[in-house]
PDB file of N, CA and C in Angstrom:
ATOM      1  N   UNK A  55      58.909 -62.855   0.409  1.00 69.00           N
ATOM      2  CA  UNK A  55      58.973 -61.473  -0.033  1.00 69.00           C
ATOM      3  C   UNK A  55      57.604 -61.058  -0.562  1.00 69.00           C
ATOM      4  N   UNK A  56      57.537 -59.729   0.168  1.00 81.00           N
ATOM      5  CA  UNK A  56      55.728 -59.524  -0.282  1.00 81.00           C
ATOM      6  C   UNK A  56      56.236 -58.735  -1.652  1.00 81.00           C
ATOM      7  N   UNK A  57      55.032 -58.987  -2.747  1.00 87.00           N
ATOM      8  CA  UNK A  57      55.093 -57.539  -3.906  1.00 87.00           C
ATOM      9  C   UNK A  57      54.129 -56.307  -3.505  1.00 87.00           C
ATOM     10  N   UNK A  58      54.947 -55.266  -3.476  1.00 90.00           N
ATOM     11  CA  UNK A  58      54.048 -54.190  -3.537  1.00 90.00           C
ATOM     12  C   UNK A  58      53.950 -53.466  -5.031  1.00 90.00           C
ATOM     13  N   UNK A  59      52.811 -52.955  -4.786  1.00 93.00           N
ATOM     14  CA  UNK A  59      52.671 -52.247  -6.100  1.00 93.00           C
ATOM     15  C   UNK A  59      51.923 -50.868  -6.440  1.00 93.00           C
ATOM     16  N   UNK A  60      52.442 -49.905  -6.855  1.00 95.00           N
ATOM     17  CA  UNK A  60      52.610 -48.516  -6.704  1.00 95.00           C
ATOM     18  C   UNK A  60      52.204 -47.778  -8.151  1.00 95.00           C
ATOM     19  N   UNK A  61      51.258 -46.987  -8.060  1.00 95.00           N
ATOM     20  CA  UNK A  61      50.184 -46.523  -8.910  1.00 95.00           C
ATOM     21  C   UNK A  61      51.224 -45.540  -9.771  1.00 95.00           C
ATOM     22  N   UNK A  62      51.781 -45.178 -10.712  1.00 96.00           N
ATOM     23  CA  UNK A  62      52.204 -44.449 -11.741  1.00 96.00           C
ATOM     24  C   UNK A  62      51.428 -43.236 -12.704  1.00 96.00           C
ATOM     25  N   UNK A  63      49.829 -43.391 -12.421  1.00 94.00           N
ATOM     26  CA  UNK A  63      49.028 -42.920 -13.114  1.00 94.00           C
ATOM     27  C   UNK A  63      48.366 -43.576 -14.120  1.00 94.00           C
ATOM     28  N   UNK A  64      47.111 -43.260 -14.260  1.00 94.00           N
ATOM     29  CA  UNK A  64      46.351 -43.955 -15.310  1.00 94.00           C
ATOM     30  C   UNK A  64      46.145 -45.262 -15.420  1.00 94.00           C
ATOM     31  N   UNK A  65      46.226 -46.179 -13.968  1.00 94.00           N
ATOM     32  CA  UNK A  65      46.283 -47.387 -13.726  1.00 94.00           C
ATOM     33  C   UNK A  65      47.291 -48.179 -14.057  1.00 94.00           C
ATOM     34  N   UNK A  66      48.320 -47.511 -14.317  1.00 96.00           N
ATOM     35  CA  UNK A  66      49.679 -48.419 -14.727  1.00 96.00           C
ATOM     36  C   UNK A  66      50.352 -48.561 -13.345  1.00 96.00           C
ATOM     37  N   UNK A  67      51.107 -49.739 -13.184  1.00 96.00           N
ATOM     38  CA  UNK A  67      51.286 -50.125 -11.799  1.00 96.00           C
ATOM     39  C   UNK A  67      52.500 -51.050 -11.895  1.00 96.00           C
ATOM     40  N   UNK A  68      53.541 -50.442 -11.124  1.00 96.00           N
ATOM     41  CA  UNK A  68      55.270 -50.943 -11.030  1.00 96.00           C
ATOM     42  C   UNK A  68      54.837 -51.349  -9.877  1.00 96.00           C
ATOM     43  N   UNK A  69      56.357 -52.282  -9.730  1.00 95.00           N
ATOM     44  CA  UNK A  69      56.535 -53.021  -8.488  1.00 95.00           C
ATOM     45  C   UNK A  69      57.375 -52.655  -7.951  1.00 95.00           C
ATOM     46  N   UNK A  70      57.582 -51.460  -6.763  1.00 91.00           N
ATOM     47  CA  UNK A  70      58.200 -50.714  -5.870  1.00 91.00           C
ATOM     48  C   UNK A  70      59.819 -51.744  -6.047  1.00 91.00           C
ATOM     49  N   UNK A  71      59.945 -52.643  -5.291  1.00 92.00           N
ATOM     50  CA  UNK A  71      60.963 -53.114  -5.607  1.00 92.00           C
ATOM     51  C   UNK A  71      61.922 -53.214  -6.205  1.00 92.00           C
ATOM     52  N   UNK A  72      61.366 -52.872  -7.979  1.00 95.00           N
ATOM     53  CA  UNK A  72      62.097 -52.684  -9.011  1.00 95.00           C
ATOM     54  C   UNK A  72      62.833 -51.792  -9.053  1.00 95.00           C
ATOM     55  N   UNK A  73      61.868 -50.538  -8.459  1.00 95.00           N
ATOM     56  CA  UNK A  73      62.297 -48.782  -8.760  1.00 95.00           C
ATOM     57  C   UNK A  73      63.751 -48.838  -8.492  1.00 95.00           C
ATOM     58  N   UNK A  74      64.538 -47.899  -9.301  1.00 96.00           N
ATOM     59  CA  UNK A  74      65.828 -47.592  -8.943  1.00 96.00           C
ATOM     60  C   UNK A  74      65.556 -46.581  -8.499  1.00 96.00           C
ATOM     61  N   UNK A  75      65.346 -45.150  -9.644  1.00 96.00           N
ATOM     62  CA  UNK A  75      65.086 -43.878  -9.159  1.00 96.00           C
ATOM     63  C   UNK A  75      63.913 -43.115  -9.873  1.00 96.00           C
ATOM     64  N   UNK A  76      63.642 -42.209  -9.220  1.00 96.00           N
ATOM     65  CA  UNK A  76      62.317 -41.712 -10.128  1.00 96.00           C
ATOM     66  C   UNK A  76      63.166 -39.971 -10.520  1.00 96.00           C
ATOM     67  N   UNK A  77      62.742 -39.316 -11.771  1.00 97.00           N
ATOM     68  CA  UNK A  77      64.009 -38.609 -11.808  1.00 97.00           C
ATOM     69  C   UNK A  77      62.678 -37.614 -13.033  1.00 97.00           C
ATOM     70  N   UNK A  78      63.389 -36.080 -12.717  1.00 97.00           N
ATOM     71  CA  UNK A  78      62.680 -35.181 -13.660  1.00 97.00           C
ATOM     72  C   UNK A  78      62.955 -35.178 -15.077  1.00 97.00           C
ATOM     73  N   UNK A  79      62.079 -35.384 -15.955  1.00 97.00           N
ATOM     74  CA  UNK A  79      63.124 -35.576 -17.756  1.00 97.00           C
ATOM     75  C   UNK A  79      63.294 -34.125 -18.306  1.00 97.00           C
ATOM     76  N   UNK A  80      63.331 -33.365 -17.592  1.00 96.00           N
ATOM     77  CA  UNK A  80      63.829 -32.383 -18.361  1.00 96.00           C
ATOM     78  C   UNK A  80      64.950 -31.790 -19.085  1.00 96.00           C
ATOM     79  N   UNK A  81      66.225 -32.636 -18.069  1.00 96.00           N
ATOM     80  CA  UNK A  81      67.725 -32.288 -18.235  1.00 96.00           C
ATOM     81  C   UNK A  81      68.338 -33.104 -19.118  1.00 96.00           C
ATOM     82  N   UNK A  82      69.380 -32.864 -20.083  1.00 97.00           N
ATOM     83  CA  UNK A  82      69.848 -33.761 -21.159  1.00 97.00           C
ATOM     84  C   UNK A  82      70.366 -34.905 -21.251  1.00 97.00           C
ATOM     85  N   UNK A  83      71.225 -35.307 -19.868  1.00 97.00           N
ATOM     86  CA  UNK A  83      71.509 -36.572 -19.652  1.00 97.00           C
ATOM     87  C   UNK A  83      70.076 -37.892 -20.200  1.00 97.00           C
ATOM     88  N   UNK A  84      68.586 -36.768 -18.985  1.00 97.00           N
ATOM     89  CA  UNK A  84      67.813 -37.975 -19.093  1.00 97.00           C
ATOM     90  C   UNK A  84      66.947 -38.093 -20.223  1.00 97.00           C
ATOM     91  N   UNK A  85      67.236 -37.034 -20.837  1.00 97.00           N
ATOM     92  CA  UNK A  85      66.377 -36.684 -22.474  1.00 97.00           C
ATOM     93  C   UNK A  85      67.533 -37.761 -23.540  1.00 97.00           C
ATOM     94  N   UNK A  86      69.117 -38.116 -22.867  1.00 98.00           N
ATOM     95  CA  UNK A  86      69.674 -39.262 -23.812  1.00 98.00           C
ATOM     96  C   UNK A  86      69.353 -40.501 -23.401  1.00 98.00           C
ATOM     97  N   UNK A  87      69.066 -40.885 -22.621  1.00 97.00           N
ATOM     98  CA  UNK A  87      68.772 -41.894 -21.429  1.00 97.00           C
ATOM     99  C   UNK A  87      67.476 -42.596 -22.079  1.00 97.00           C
ATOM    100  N   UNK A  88      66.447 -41.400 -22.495  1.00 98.00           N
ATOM    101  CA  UNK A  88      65.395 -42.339 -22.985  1.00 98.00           C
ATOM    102  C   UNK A  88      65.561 -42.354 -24.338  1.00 98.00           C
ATOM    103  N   UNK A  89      66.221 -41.596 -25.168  1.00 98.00           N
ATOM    104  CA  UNK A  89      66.506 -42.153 -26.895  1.00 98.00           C
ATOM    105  C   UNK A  89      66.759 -42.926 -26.825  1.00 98.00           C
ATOM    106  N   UNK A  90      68.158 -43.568 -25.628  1.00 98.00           N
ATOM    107  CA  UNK A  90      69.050 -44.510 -25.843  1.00 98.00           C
ATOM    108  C   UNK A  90      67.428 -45.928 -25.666  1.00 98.00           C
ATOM    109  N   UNK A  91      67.196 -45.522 -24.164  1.00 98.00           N
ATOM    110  CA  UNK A  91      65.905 -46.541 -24.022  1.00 98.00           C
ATOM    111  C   UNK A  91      64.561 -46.795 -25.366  1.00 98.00           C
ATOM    112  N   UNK A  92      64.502 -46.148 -25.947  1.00 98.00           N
ATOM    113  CA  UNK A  92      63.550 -46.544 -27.282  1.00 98.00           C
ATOM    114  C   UNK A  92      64.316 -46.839 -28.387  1.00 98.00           C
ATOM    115  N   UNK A  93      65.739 -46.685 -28.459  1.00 98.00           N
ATOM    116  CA  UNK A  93      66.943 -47.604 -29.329  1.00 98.00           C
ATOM    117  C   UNK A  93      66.688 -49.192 -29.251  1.00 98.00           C
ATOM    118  N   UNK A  94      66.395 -49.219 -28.181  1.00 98.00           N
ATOM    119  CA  UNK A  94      67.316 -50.545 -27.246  1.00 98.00           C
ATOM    120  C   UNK A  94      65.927 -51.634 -27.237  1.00 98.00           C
ATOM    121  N   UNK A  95      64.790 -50.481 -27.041  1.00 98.00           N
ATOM    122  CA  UNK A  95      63.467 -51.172 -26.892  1.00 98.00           C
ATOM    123  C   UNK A  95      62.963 -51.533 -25.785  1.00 98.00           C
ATOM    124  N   UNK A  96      63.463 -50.657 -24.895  1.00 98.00           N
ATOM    125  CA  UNK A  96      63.403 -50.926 -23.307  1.00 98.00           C
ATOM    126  C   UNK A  96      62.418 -49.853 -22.633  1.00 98.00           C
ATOM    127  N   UNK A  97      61.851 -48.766 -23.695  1.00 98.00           N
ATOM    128  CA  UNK A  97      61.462 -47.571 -22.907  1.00 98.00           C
ATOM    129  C   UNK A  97      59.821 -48.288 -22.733  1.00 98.00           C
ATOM    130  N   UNK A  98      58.916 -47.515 -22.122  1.00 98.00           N
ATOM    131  CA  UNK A  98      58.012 -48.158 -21.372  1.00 98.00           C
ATOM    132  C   UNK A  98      57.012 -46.796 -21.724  1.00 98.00           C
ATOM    133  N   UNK A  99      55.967 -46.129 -22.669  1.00 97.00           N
ATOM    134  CA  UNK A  99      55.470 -45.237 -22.309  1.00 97.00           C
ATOM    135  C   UNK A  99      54.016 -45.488 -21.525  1.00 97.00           C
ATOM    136  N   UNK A 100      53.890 -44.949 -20.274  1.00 97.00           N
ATOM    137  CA  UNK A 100      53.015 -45.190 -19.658  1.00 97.00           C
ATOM    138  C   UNK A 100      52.368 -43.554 -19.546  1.00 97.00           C
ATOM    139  N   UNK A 101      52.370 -42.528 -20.133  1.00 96.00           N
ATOM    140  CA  UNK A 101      51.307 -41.807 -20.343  1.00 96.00           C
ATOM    141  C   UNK A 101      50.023 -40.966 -20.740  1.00 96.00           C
ATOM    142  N   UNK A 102      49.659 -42.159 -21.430  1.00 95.00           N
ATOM    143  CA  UNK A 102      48.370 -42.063 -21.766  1.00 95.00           C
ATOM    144  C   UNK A 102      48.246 -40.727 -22.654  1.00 95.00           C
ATOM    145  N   UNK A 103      49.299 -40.460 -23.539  1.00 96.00           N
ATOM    146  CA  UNK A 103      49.087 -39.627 -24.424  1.00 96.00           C
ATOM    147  C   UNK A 103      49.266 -37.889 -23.631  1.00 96.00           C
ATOM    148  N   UNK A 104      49.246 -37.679 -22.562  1.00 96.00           N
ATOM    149  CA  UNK A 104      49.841 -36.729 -21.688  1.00 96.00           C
ATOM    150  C   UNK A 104      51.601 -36.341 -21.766  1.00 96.00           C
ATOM    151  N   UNK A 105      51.788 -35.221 -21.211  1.00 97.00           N
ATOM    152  CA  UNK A 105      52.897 -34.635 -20.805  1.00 97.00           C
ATOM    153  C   UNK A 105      53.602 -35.444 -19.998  1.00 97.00           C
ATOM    154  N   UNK A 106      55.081 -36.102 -20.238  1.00 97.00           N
ATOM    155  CA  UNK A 106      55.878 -36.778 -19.670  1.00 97.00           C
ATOM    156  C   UNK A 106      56.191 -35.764 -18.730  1.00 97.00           C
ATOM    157  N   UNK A 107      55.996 -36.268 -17.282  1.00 98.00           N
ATOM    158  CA  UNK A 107      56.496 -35.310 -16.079  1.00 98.00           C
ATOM    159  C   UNK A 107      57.579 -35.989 -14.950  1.00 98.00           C
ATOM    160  N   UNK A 108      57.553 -37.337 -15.446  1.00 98.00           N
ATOM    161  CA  UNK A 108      58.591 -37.891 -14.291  1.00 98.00           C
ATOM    162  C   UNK A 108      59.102 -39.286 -15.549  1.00 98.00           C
ATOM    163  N   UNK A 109      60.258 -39.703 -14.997  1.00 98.00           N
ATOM    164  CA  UNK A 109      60.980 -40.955 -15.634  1.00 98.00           C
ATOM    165  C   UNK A 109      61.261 -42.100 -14.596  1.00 98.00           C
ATOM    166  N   UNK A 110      60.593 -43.355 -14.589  1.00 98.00           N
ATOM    167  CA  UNK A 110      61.206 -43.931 -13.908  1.00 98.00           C
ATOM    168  C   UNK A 110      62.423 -44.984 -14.569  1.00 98.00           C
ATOM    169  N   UNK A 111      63.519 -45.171 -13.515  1.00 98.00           N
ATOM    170  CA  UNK A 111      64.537 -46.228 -14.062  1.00 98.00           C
ATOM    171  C   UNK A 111      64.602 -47.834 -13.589  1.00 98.00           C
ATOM    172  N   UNK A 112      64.329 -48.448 -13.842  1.00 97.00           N
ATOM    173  CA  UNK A 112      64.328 -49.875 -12.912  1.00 97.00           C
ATOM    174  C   UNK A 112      65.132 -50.628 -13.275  1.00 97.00           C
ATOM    175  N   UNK A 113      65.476 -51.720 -12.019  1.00 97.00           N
ATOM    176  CA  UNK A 113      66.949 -52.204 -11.820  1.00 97.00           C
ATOM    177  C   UNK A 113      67.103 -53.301 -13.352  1.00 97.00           C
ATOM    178  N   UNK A 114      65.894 -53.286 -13.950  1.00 96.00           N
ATOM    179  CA  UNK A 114      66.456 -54.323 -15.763  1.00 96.00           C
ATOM    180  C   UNK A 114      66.239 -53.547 -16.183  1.00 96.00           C
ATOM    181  N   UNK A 115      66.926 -52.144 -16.094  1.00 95.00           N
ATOM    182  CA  UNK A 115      67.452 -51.294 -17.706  1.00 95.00           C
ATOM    183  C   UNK A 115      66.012 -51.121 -18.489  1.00 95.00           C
ATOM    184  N   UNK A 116      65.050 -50.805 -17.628  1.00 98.00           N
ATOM    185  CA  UNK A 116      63.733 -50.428 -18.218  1.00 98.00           C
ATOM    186  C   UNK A 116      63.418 -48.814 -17.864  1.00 98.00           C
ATOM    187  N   UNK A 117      63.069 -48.118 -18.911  1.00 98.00           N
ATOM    188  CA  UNK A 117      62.371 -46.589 -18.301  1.00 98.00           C
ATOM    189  C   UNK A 117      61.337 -46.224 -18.601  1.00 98.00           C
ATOM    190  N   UNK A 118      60.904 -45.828 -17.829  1.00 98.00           N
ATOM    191  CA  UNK A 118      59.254 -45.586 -17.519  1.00 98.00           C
ATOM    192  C   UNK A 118      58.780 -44.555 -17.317  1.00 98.00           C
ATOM    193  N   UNK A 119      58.014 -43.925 -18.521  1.00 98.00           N
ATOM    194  CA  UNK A 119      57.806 -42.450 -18.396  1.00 98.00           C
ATOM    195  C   UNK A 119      56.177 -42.209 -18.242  1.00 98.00           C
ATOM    196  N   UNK A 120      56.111 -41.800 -16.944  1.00 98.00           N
ATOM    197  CA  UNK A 120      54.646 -41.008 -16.331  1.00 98.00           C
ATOM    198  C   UNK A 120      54.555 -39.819 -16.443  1.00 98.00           C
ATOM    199  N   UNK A 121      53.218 -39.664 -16.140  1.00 97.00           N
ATOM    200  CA  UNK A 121      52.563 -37.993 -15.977  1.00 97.00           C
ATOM    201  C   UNK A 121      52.311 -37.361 -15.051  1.00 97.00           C
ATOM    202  N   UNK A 122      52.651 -38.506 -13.947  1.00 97.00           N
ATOM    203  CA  UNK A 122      52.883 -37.821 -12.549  1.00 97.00           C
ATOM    204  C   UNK A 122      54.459 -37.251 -12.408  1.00 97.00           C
ATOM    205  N   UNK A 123      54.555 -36.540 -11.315  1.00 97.00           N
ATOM    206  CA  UNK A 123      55.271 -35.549 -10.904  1.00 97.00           C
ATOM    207  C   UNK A 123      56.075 -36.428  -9.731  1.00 97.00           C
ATOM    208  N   UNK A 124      57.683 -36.543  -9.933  1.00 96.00           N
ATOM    209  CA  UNK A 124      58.380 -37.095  -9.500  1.00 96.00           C
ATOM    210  C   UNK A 124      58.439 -37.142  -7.613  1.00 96.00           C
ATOM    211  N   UNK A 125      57.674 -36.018  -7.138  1.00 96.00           N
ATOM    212  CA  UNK A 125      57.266 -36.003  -5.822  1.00 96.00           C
ATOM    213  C   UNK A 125      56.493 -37.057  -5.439  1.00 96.00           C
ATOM    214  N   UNK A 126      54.942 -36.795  -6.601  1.00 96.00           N
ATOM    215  CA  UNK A 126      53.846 -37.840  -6.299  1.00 96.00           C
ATOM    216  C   UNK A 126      54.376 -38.720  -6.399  1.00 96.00           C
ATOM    217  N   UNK A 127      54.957 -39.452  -7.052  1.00 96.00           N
ATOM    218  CA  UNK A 127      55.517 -41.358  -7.225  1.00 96.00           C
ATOM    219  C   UNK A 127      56.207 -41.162  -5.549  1.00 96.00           C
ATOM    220  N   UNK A 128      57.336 -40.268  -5.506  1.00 93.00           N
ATOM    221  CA  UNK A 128      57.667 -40.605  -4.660  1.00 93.00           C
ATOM    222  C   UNK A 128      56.828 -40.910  -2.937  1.00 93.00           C
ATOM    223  N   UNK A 129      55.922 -39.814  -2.976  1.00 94.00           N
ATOM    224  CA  UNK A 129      54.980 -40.010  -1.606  1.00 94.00           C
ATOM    225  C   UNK A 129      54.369 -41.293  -1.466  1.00 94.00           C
ATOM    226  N   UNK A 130      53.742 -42.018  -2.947  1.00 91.00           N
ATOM    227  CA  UNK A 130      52.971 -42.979  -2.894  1.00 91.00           C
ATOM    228  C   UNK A 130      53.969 -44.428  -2.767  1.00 91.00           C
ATOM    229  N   UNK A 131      55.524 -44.103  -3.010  1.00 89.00           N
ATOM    230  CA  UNK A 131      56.148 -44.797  -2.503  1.00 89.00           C
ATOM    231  C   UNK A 131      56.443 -44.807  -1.135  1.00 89.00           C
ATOM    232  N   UNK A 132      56.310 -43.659  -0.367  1.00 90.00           N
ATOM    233  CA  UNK A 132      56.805 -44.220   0.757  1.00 90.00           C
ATOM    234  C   UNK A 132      55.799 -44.370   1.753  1.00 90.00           C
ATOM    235  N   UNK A 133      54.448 -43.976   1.432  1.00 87.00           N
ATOM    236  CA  UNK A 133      53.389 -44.503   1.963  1.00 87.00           C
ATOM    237  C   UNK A 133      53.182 -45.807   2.085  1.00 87.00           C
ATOM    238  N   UNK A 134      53.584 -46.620   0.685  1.00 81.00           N
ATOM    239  CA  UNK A 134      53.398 -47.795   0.766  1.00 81.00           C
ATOM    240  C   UNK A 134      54.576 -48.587   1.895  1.00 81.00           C
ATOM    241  N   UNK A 135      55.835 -48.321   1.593  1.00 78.00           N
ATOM    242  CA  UNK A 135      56.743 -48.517   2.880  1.00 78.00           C
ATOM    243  C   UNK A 135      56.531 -48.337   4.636  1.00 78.00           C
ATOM    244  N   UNK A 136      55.390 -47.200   4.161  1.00 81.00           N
ATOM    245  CA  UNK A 136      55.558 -47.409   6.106  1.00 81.00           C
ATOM    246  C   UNK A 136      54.129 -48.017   6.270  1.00 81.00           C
ATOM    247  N   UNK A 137      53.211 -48.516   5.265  1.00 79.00           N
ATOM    248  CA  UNK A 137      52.164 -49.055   5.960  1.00 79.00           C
ATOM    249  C   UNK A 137      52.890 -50.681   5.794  1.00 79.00           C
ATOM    250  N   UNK A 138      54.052 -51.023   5.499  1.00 75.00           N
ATOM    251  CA  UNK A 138      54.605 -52.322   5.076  1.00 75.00           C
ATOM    252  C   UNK A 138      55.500 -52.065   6.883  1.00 75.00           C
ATOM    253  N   UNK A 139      56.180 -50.901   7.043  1.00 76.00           N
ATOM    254  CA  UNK A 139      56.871 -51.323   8.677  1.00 76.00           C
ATOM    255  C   UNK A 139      55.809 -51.290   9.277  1.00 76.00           C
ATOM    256  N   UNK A 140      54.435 -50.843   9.694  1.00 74.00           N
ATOM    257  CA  UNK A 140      53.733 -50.821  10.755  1.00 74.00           C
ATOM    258  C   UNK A 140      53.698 -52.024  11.362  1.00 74.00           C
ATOM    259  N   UNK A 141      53.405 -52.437  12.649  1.00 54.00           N
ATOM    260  CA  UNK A 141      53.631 -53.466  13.318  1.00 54.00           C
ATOM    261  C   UNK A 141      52.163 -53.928  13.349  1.00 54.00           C
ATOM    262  N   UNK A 142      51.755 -55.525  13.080  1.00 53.00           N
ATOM    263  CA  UNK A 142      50.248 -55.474  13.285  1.00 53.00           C
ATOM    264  C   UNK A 142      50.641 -56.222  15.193  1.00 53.00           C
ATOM    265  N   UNK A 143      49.742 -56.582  15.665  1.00 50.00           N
ATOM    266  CA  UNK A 143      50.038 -57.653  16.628  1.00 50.00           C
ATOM    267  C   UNK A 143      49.849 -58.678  16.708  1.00 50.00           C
ATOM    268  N   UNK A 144      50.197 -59.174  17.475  1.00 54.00           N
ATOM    269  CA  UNK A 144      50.243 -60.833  17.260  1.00 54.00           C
ATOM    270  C   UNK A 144      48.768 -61.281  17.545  1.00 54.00           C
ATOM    271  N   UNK A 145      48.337 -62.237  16.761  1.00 55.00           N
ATOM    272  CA  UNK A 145      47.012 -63.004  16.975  1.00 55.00           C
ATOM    273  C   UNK A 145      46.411 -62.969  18.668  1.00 55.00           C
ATOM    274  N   UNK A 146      47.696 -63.762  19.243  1.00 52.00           N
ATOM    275  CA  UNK A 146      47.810 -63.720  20.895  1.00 52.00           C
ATOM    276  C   UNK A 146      47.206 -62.761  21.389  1.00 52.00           C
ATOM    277  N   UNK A 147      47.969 -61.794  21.325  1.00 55.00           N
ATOM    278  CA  UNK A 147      47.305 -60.406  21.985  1.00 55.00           C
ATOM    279  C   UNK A 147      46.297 -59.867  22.086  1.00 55.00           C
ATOM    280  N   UNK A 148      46.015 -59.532  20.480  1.00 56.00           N
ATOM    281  CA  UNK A 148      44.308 -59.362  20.314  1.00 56.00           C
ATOM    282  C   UNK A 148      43.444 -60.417  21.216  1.00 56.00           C
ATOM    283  N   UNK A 149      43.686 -61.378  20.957  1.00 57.00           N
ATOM    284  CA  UNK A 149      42.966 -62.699  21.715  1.00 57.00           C
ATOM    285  C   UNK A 149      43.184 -62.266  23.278  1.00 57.00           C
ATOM    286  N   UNK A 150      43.819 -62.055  23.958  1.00 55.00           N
ATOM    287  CA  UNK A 150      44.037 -61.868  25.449  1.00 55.00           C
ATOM    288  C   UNK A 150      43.352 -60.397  25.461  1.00 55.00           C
ATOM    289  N   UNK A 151      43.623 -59.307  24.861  1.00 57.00           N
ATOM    290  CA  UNK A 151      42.779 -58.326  24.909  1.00 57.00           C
ATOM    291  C   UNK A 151      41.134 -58.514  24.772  1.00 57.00           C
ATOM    292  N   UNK A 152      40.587 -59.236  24.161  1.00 56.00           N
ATOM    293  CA  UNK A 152      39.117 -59.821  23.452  1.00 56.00           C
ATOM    294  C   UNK A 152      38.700 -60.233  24.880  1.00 56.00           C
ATOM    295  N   UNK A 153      39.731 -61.275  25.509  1.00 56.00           N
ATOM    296  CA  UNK A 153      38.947 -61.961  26.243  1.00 56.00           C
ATOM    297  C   UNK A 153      39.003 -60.899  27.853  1.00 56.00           C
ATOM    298  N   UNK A 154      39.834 -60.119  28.072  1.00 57.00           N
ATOM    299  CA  UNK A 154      39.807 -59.148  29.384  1.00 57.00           C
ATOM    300  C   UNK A 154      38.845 -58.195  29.283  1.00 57.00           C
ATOM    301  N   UNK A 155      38.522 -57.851  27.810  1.00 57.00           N
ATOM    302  CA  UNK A 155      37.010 -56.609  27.353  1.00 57.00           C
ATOM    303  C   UNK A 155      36.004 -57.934  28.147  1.00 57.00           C
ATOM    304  N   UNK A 156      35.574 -58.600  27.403  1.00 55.00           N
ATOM    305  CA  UNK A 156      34.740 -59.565  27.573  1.00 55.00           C
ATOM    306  C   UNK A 156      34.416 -60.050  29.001  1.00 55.00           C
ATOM    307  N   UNK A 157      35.624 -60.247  29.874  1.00 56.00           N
ATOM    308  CA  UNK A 157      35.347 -60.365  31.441  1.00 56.00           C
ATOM    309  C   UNK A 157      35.049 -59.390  32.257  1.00 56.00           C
ATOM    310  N   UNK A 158      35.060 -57.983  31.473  1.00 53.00           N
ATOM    311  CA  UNK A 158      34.651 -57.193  32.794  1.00 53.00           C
ATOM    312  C   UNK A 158      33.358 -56.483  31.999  1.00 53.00           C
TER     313      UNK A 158
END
C-alpha cells in the first residue's frame, strides 16, 4: 500500500487514506462536532492562526480544521488519485520501443 499525502495548507500534510470527509464548518451539527473534538482532545488545529474554512474528519475520530476551502482539499485530492490510476508501462516496452527508435 502506497501513502499518499495531500497538502491542507501551510505545509500541514494528511494522509489521503485517512480522509473520511472534508465538510464546510459553518453549520451547527459541525460547529458541535468540533467542541465535542477539543473535549475529547482529538481536534487538530492546522490553521496557522487564519479563518477556519474547511473541517476535515478522519477514520480515528480526529478533526482537522484548515484554511483551505473544502473544494481545494478536495481537487488536490483527486489529483492525487488519478496521477495514482495512471498506467506507467512496463519496463519491457519502453525497452522494445528504445531499441526500434534506435534501429531505424
Amino acid at each position: 500500500m502506497v501513502v499518499r499525502l495531500i497538502n491542507i495548507g501551510f505545509n500541514n500534510i494528511v494522509v489521503n487514506q485517512r480522509i473520511v470527509t472534508v465538510v464546510n464548518p459553518t453549520s451547527s451539527p459541525v460547529k458541535r462536532l468540533i467542541e465535542v473534538a477539543k473535549k475529547r482532545g482529538s481536534l487538530i488545529d492546522a490553521t496557522c492562526g487564519r479563518r477556519t474554512r474547511s473541517v476535515i474528519i478522519t477514520d480515528s475520530n480526529h478533526v482537522i480544521l484548515s484554511a483551505l476551502q473544502p473544494e481545494t482539499i478536495g481537487e488536490r485530492f483527486q489529483q492525487k488519485t488519478e496521477k495514482a490510476n495512471k498506467k506507467i508501462l512496463p519496463t519491457s516496452t519502453i525497452t522494445k520501443q528504445y531499441k526500434l527508435r534506435k534501429r531505424k
